[in-house]
Amino acid sequence: MAVRAIRGATQLDVDEREHLLARTAELVKAVLEANDLDSADLISILFTVTPDLHAEFPAVAGRQIGLTDVPLMCMQEIDIPHALPRVVRMMVHTETDRSRDKVQHVYLHGASALRPDLTGAQ
């Protein structure tokens, strides 16, 4: 079994607490489902938010969906003028039998533009 890092991101429509929690929970669930993982497989999750998001910590969404024994940490992205606004990113560290090329990274909503090579967005 190997340790793998899985990336994901989602874009919010507005900086509102319930919206951030819903989009973050959707992202976490999508990454877990796409990679056939459950909480026992997780080592940790790092969340980042763009500087324009202040409504809530994304880790709260992880706790709300049951990741109570997984270390979660939130950080702020670098404030780059041309960066996509209102983005929550995450990096999941997990133990898995999947090879690196079989890991499924997940980019939802407008965040699909961040990695068109992985999402087919143009």
mmCIF file of C-alpha atoms in Angstrom, residues 18-85:
data_model
loop_
_atom_site.group_PDB
_atom_site.id
_atom_site.type_symbol
_atom_site.label_atom_id
_atom_site.label_comp_id
_atom_site.label_asym_id
_atom_site.label_seq_id
_atom_site.Cartn_x
_atom_site.Cartn_y
_atom_site.Cartn_z
ATOM 1 C CA GLU A 18 -23.706 27.481 4.316
ATOM 2 C CA HIS A 19 -22.636 27.703 0.672
ATOM 3 C CA LEU A 20 -18.976 27.130 1.606
ATOM 4 C CA LEU A 21 -19.890 24.175 3.800
ATOM 5 C CA ALA A 22 -22.097 22.612 1.112
ATOM 6 C CA ARG A 23 -19.525 23.019 -1.676
ATOM 7 C CA THR A 24 -16.697 21.743 0.512
ATOM 8 C CA ALA A 25 -18.688 18.710 1.641
ATOM 9 C CA GLU A 26 -19.581 18.016 -2.002
ATOM 10 C CA LEU A 27 -15.886 18.165 -2.925
ATOM 11 C CA VAL A 28 -14.715 15.884 -0.118
ATOM 12 C CA LYS A 29 -17.413 13.320 -0.893
ATOM 13 C CA ALA A 30 -16.613 13.447 -4.623
ATOM 14 C CA VAL A 31 -12.898 12.808 -4.014
ATOM 15 C CA LEU A 32 -13.636 9.923 -1.651
ATOM 16 C CA GLU A 33 -16.134 8.371 -4.064
ATOM 17 C CA ALA A 34 -13.947 8.808 -7.157
ATOM 18 C CA ASN A 35 -11.079 7.047 -5.399
ATOM 19 C CA ASP A 36 -13.114 4.421 -3.522
ATOM 20 C CA LEU A 37 -11.946 5.694 -0.124
ATOM 21 C CA ASP A 38 -13.490 5.965 3.312
ATOM 22 C CA SER A 39 -12.327 7.829 6.397
ATOM 23 C CA ALA A 40 -10.232 4.876 7.605
ATOM 24 C CA ASP A 41 -8.029 5.271 4.503
ATOM 25 C CA LEU A 42 -7.288 8.949 5.167
ATOM 26 C CA ILE A 43 -4.097 10.265 6.715
ATOM 27 C CA SER A 44 -4.947 13.988 6.600
ATOM 28 C CA ILE A 45 -6.583 16.710 4.523
ATOM 29 C CA LEU A 46 -5.175 20.172 3.879
ATOM 30 C CA PHE A 47 -7.645 22.836 2.783
ATOM 31 C CA THR A 48 -6.790 26.222 1.330
ATOM 32 C CA VAL A 49 -9.046 29.130 0.503
ATOM 33 C CA THR A 50 -8.463 32.161 -1.665
ATOM 34 C CA PRO A 51 -8.094 35.425 0.316
ATOM 35 C CA ASP A 52 -11.627 36.507 -0.615
ATOM 36 C CA LEU A 53 -13.236 33.720 1.457
ATOM 37 C CA HIS A 54 -13.926 34.442 5.136
ATOM 38 C CA ALA A 55 -17.296 32.839 5.939
ATOM 39 C CA GLU A 56 -16.063 29.609 7.554
ATOM 40 C CA PHE A 57 -13.210 27.125 7.841
ATOM 41 C CA PRO A 58 -13.557 24.381 5.177
ATOM 42 C CA ALA A 59 -12.540 21.809 7.786
ATOM 43 C CA VAL A 60 -15.902 22.372 9.481
ATOM 44 C CA ALA A 61 -17.527 20.680 6.480
ATOM 45 C CA GLY A 62 -15.226 17.694 6.912
ATOM 46 C CA ARG A 63 -16.223 17.381 10.546
ATOM 47 C CA GLN A 64 -19.915 17.722 9.668
ATOM 48 C CA ILE A 65 -19.733 14.788 7.230
ATOM 49 C CA GLY A 66 -18.067 12.543 9.796
ATOM 50 C CA LEU A 67 -14.308 13.030 9.426
ATOM 51 C CA THR A 68 -13.937 13.430 13.178
ATOM 52 C CA ASP A 69 -10.721 11.415 13.600
ATOM 53 C CA VAL A 70 -8.879 12.686 10.499
ATOM 54 C CA PRO A 71 -6.419 15.573 10.942
ATOM 55 C CA LEU A 72 -7.720 18.582 8.975
ATOM 56 C CA MET A 73 -5.941 21.907 8.466
ATOM 57 C CA CYS A 74 -6.982 25.160 6.783
ATOM 58 C CA MET A 75 -4.694 27.737 5.187
ATOM 59 C CA GLN A 76 -4.969 30.759 2.917
ATOM 60 C CA GLU A 77 -3.737 30.759 -0.680
ATOM 61 C CA ILE A 78 -1.238 33.333 -1.926
ATOM 62 C CA ASP A 79 -3.022 36.526 -2.999
ATOM 63 C CA ILE A 80 -2.330 36.547 -6.749
ATOM 64 C CA PRO A 81 -4.183 39.299 -8.696
ATOM 65 C CA HIS A 82 -5.228 37.094 -11.638
ATOM 66 C CA ALA A 83 -6.184 34.033 -9.570
ATOM 67 C CA LEU A 84 -9.607 32.421 -9.857
ATOM 68 C CA PRO A 85 -11.769 33.915 -7.068
#
